[in-house]
Tab-separated table of C-alpha atoms in Angstrom:
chain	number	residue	atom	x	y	z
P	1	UNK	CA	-5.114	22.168	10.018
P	2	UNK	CA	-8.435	23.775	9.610
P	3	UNK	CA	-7.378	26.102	6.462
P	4	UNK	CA	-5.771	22.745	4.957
P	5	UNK	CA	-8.770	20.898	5.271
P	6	UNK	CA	-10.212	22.807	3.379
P	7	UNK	CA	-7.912	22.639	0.620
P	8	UNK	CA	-8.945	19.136	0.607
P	9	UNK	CA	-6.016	18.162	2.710
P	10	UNK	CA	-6.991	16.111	5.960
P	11	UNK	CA	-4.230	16.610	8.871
P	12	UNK	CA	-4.334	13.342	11.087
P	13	UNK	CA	-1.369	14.141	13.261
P	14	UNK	CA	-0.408	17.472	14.366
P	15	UNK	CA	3.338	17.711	13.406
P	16	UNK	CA	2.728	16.491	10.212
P	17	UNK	CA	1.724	20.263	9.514
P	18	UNK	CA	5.260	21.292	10.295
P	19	UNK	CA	6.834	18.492	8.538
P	20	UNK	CA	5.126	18.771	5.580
P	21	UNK	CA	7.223	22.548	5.027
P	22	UNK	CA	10.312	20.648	5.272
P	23	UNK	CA	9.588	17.941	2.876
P	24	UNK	CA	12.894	17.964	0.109
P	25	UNK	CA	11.432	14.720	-2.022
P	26	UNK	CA	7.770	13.878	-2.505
P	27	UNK	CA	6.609	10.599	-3.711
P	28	UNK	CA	3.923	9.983	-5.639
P	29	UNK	CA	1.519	7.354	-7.221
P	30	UNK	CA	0.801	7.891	-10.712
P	31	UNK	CA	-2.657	6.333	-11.081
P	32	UNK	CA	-5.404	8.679	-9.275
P	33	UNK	CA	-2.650	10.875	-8.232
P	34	UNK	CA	-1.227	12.437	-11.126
P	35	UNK	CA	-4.397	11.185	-13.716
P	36	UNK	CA	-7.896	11.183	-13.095
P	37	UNK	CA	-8.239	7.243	-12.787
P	38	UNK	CA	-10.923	7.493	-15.278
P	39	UNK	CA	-10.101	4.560	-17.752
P	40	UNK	CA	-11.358	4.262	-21.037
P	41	UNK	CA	-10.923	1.550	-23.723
P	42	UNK	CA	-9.302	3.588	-26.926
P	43	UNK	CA	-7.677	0.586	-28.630
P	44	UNK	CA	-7.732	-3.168	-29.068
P	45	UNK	CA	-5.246	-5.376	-30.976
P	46	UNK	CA	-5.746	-9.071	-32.236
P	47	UNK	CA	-3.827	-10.866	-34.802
P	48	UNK	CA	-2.595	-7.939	-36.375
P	49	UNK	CA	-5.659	-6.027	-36.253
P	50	UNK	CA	-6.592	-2.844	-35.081
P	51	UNK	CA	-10.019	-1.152	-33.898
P	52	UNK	CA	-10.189	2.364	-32.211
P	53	UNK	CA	-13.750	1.177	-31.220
P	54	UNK	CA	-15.046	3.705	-33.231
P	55	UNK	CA	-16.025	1.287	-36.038
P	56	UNK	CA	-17.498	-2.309	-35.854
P	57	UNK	CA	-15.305	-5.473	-34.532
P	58	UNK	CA	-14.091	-8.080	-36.355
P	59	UNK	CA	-14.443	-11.536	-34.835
P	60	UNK	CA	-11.039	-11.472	-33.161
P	61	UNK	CA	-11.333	-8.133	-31.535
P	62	UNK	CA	-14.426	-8.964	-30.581
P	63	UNK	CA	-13.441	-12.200	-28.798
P	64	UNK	CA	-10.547	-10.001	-27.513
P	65	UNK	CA	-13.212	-7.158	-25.825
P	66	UNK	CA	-15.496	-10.332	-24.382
P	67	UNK	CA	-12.415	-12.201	-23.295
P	68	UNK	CA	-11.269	-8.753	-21.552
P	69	UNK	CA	-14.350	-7.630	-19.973
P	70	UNK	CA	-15.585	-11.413	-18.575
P	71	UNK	CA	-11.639	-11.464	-16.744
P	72	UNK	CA	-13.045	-8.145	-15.143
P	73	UNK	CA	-14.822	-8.665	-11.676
P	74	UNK	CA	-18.869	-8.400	-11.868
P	75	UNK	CA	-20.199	-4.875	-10.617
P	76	UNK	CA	-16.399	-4.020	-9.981
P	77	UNK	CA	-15.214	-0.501	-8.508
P	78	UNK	CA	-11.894	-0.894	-10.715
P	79	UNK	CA	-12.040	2.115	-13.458
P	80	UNK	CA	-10.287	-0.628	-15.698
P	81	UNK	CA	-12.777	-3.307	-14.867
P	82	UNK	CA	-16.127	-1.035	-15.177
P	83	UNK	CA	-13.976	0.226	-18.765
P	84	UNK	CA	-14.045	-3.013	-20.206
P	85	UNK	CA	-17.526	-3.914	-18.929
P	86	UNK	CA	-19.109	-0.866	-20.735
P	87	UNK	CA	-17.273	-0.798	-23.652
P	88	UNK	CA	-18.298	-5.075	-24.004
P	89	UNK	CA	-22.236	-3.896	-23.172
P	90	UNK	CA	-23.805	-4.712	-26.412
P	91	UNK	CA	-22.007	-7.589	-27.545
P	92	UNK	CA	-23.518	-9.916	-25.316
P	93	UNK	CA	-20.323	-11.208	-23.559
P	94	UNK	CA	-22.591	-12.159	-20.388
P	95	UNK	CA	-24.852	-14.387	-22.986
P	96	UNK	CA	-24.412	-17.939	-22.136
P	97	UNK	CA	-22.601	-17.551	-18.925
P	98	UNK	CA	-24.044	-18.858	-16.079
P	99	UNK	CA	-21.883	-18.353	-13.234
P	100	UNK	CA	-18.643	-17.414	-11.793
P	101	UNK	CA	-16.928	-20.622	-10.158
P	102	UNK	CA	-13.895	-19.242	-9.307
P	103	UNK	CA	-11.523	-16.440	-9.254
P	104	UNK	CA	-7.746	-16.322	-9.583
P	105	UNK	CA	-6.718	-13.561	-7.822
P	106	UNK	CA	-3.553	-11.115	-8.811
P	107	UNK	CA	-0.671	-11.877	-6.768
P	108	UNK	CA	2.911	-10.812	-6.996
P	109	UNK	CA	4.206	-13.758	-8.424
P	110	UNK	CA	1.787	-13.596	-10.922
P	111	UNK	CA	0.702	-10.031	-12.302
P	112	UNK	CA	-2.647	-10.978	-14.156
P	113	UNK	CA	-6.435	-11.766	-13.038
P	114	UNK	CA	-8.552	-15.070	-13.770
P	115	UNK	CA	-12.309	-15.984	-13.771
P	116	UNK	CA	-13.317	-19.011	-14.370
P	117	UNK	CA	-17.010	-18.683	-15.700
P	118	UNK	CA	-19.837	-22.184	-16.277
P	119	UNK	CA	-21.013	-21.994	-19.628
P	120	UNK	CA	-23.082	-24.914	-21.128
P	121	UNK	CA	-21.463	-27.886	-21.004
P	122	UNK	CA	-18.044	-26.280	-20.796
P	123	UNK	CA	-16.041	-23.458	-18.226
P	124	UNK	CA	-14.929	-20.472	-19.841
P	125	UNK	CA	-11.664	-19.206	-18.850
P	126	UNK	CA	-10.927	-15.283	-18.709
P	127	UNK	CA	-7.443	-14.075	-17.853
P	128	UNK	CA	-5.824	-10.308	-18.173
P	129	UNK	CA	-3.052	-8.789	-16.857
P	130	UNK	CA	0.685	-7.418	-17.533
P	131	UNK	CA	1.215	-8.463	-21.273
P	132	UNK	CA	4.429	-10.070	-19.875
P	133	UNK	CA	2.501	-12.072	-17.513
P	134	UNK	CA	-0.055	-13.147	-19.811
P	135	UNK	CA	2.473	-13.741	-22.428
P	136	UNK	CA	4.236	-16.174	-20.021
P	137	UNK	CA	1.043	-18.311	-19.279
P	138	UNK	CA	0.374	-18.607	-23.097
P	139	UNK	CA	3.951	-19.748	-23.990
P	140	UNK	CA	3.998	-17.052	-26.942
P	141	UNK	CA	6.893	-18.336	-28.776
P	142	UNK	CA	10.111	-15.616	-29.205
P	143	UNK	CA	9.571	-14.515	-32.351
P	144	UNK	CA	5.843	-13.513	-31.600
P	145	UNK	CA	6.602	-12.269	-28.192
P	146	UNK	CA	9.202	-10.074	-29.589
P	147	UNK	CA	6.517	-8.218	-31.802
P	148	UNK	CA	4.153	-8.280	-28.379
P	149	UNK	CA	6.692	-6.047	-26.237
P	150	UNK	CA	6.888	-4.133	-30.239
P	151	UNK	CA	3.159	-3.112	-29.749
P	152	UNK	CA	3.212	-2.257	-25.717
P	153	UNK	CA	5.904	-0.479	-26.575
P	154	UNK	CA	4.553	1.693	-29.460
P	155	UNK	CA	0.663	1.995	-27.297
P	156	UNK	CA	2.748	2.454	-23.742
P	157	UNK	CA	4.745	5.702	-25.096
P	158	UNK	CA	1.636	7.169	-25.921
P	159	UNK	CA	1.010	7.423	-23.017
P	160	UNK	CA	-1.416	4.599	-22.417
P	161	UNK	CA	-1.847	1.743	-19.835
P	162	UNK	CA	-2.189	-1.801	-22.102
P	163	UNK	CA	-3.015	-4.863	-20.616
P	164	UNK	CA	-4.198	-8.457	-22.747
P	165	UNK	CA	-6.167	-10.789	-22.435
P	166	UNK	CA	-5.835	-14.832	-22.598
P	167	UNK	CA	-8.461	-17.578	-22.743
P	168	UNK	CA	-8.913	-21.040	-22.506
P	169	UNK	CA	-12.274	-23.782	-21.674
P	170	UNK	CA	-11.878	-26.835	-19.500
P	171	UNK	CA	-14.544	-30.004	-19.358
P	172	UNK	CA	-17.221	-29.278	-17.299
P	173	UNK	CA	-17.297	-32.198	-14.246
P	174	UNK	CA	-20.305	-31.492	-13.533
P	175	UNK	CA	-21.431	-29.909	-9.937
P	176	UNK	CA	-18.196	-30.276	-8.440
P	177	UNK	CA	-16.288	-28.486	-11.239
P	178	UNK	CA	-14.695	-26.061	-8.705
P	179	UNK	CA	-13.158	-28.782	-6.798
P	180	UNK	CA	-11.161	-30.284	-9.866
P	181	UNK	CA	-9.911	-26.855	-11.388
P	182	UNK	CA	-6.072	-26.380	-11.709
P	183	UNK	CA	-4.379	-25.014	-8.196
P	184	UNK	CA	-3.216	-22.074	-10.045
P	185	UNK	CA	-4.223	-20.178	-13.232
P	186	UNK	CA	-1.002	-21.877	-14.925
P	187	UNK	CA	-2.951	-24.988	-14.959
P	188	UNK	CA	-4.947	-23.793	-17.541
P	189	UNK	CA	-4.290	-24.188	-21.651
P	190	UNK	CA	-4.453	-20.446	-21.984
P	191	UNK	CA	-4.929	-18.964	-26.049
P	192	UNK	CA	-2.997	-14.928	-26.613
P	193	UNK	CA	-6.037	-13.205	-27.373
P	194	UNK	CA	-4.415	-9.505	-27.714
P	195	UNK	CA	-4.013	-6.141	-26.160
P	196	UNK	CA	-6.113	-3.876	-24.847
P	197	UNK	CA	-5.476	-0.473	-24.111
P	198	UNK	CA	-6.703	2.488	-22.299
P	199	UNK	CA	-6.500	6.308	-21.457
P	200	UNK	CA	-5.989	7.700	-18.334
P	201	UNK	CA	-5.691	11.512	-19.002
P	202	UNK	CA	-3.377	13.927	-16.466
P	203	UNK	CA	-5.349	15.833	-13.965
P	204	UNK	CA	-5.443	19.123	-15.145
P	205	UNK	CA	-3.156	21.883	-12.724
P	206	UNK	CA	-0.868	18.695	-12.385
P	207	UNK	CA	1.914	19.953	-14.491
P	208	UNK	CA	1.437	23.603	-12.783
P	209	UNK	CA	2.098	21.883	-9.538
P	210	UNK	CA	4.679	19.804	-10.256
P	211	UNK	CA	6.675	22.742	-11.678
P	212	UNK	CA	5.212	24.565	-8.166
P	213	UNK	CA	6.982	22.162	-5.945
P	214	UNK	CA	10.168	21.683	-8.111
P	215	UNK	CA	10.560	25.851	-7.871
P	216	UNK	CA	10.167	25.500	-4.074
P	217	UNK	CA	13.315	22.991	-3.804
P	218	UNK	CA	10.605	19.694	-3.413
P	219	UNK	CA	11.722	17.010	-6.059
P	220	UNK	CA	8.668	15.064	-7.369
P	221	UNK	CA	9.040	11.041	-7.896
P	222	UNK	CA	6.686	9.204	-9.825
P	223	UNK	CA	6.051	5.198	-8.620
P	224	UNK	CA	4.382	3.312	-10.410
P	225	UNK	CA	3.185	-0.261	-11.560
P	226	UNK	CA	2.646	0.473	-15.587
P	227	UNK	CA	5.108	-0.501	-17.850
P	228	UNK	CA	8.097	1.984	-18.110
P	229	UNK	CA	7.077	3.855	-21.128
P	230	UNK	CA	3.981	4.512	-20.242
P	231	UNK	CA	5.488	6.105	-16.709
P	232	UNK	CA	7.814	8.079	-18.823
P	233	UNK	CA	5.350	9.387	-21.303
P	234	UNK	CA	3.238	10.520	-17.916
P	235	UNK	CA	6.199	11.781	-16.061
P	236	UNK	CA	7.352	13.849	-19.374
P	237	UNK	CA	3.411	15.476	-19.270
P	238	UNK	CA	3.933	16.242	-15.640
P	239	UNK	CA	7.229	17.791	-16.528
P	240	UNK	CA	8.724	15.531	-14.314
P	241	UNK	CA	12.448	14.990	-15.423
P	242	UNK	CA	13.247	11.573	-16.986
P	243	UNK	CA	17.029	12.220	-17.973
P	244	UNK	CA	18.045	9.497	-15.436
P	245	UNK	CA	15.763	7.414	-16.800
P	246	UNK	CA	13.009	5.037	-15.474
P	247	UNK	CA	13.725	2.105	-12.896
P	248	UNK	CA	12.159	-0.447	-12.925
P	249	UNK	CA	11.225	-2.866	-9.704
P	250	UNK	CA	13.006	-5.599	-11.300
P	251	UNK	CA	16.246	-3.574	-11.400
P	252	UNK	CA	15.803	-2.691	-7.711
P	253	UNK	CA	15.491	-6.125	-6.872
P	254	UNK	CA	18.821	-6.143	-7.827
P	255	UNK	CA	20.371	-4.056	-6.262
P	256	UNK	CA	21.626	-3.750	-2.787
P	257	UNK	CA	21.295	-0.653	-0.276
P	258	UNK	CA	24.387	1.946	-1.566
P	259	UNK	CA	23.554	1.065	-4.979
P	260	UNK	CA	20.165	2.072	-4.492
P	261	UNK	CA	20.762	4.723	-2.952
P	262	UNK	CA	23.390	6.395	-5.356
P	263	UNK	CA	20.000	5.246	-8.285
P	264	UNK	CA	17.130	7.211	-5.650
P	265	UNK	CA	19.292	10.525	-5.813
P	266	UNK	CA	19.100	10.862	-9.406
P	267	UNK	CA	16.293	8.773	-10.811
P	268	UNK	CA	12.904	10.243	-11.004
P	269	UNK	CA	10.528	8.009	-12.382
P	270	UNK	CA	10.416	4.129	-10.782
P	271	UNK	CA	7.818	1.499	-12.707
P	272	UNK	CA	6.511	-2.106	-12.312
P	273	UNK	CA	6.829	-1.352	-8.839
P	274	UNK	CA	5.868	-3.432	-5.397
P	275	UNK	CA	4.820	-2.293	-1.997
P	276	UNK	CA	7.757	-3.677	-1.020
P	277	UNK	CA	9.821	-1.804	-3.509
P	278	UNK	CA	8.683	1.459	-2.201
P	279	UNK	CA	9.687	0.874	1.025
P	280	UNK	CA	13.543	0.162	-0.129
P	281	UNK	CA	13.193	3.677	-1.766
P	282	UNK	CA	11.856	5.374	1.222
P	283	UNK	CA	14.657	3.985	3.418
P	284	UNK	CA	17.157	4.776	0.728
P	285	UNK	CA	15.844	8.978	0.442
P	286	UNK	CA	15.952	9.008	3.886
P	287	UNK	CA	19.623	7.342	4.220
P	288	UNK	CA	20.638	10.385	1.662
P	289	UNK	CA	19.567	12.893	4.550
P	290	UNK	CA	16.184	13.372	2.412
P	291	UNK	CA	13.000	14.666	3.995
P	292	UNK	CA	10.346	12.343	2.484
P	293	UNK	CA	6.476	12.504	1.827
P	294	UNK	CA	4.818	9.247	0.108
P	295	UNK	CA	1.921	8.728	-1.203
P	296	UNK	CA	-0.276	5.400	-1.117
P	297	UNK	CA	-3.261	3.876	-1.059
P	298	UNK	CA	-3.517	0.065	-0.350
P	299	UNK	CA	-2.564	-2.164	2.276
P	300	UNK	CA	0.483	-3.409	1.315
P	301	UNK	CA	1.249	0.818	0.976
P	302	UNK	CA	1.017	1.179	4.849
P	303	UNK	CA	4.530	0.029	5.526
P	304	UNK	CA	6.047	2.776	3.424
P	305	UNK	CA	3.740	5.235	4.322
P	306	UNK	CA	4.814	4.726	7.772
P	307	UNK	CA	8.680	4.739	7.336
P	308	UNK	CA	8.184	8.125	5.181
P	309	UNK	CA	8.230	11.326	7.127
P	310	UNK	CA	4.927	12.025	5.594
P	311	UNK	CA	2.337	9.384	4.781
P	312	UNK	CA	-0.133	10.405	2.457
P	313	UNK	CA	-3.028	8.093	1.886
P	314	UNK	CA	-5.960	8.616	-0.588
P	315	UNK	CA	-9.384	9.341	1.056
P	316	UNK	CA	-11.109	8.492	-1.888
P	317	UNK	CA	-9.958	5.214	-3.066
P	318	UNK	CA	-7.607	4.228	-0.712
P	319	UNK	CA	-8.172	1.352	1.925
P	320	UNK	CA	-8.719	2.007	5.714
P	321	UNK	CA	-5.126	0.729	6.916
P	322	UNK	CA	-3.362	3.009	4.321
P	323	UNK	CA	-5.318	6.359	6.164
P	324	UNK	CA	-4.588	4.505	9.606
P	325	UNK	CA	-0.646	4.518	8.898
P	326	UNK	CA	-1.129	8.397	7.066
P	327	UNK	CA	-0.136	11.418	8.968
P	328	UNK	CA	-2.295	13.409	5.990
P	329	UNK	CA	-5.508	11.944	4.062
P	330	UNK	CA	-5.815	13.932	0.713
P	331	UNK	CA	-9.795	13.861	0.283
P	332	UNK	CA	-9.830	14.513	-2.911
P	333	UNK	CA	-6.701	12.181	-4.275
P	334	UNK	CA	-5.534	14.773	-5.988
P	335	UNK	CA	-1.550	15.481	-6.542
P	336	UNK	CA	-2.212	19.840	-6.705
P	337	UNK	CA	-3.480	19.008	-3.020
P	338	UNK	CA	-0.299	18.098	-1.565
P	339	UNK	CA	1.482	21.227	-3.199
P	340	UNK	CA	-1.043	23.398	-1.891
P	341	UNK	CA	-0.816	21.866	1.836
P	342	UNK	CA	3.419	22.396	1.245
P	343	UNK	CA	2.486	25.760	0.436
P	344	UNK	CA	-0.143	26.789	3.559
């Protein structure tokens, strides 16, 4: 325990030492995991323009970035949120705004983030989220929303996570404007601004130890909640296989228990996935005689990283009731970590 601790991998229970040589499938997050979680805007798309950010905005890109950046929580720890917020400082986004009345928060129903912002006479109203989601509370019309999934597509196989941004403005009512806003952010008259997207390089030794733990009879799965190209372009860096194809958590919803598990023994790379999902696949590896490790880092990860073998919470940015239900905190977050604890 001592000599893995200092590999930067903290042993909470005892026979998760021995366990942890036994392990046949590992699970993994992507983001933080296998990439460095250290987001930055490279592209924005509006009306059928394009800015690398490199050169000055047009109107519509700009109101895209300000949009963007005012949906992101003030003074943040999100590496998406603090992105947008640096990449909008100079524009002036904040200029006007006078406070935040409200905040929709993300939810599973509803995969996108609102803040609804007093400016003037009016309230400003910032959304972002999954460009599906945010496509749905615009009502983007078929033929439009056709070219959308076009351009996630083209930006997601790159390799990058996109999200867009929506916004709308609702009368002000005066001091008791929070108590007349809609019950949910569907209530609002939300505009398509565009997309935004953003790198989140590999960790470098990642692909090294992926290939490490394949050669050692562990089989690597990547979970994840980006859209399914961008999982596959990250899982085909790792040199994690993709031949099955990528699940997504929509598909597993539809499933039931045998077909799931004949999917978990030959499908890699799962995205758009739930907490809840990633329980189902635990229960389904371990159902196939599997020996399973999991990675997590939220609350809504505890669950799963209790019904694994091996719970593996993040000791950087994970949450106190994800490390609680761990049997082994990784203190740096770091993927190589858990092939170099398989190895001691």
């Amino acid at each position: 325990a001592w000599r893995m601790a200092r590999h930067q991998a903290l042993v909470r229970r005892t026979p998760a030492i021995e366990a942890l040589g036994a392990i046949t499938v590992l699970c993994s997050d992507k983001t933080g995991t296998l990439t460095e979680n250290r987001m930055a805007v490279v592209e924005l798309v509006a009306n059928g323009e394009r800015s690398d950010l490199r050169s000055s905005l047009t109107p519509a890109l700009r109101t895209l970035l300000e949009t963007a950046a005012l949906a992101s929580r003030p003074d943040s720890i999100d590496p998406m949120d603090r992105a947008l917020r640096e990449s909008a400082d100079g524009l002036d986004c904040m200029l006007g705004v006078d406070e935040l009345l409200r905040e929709y928060p993300l939810s599973v129903d509803c995969t996108a983030i609102t803040q609804v912002w007093r400016r003037g006479d009016d309230v400003l109203v910032a959304c972002k989220g999954a460009p599906e989601t945010v496509a749905e509370l615009c009502d983007v019309p078929p033929e439009a929303l056709a070219a959308v999934h076009a351009e996630v597509d083209v930006m997601a196989r790159r390799g990058l996570r996109v999200l867009a941004a929506a916004s709308a403005t609702w009368p002000d009512a005066g001091t008791g404007v929070a108590a007349v806003l809609p019950p949910s952010m569907r209530g609002f008259p939300l505009a398509w601004r565009g997309l935004v997207a953003f790198a989140d390089p590999l960790r470098d030794g990642v692909a090294a130890a992926v290939a490490e733990a394949q050669a050692a009879g562990v089989r690597v799965v990547m979970l994840t909640g980006d859209h399914r190209e961008t999982a596959r372009a990250i899982a085909e860096q790792a040199g994690i296989p993709v031949g099955a194809g990528v699940l997504e958590g929509r598909q597993i919803d539809a499933l039931d228990d045998d077909a799931l598990l004949q999917c978990a023994a030959t499908t890699n790379v799962f995205a758009r996935v739930r907490p809840e999902q990633k329980l189902r696949l635990v229960a389904a590896l371990k159902r196939a005689g599997q020996v399973v490790a999991m990675t997590g880092d939220g609350v809504n990860d505890a669950p799963a990283l209790k019904a694994a073998h091996i719970g593996i919470a993040m000791g950087g940015r994970g949450t106190d009731v994800a490390r609680e239900a761990a049997a082994l905190v990784l203190l740096d977050d770091d993927f190589s970590s858990i092939v170099r604890a398989v190895r001691l």
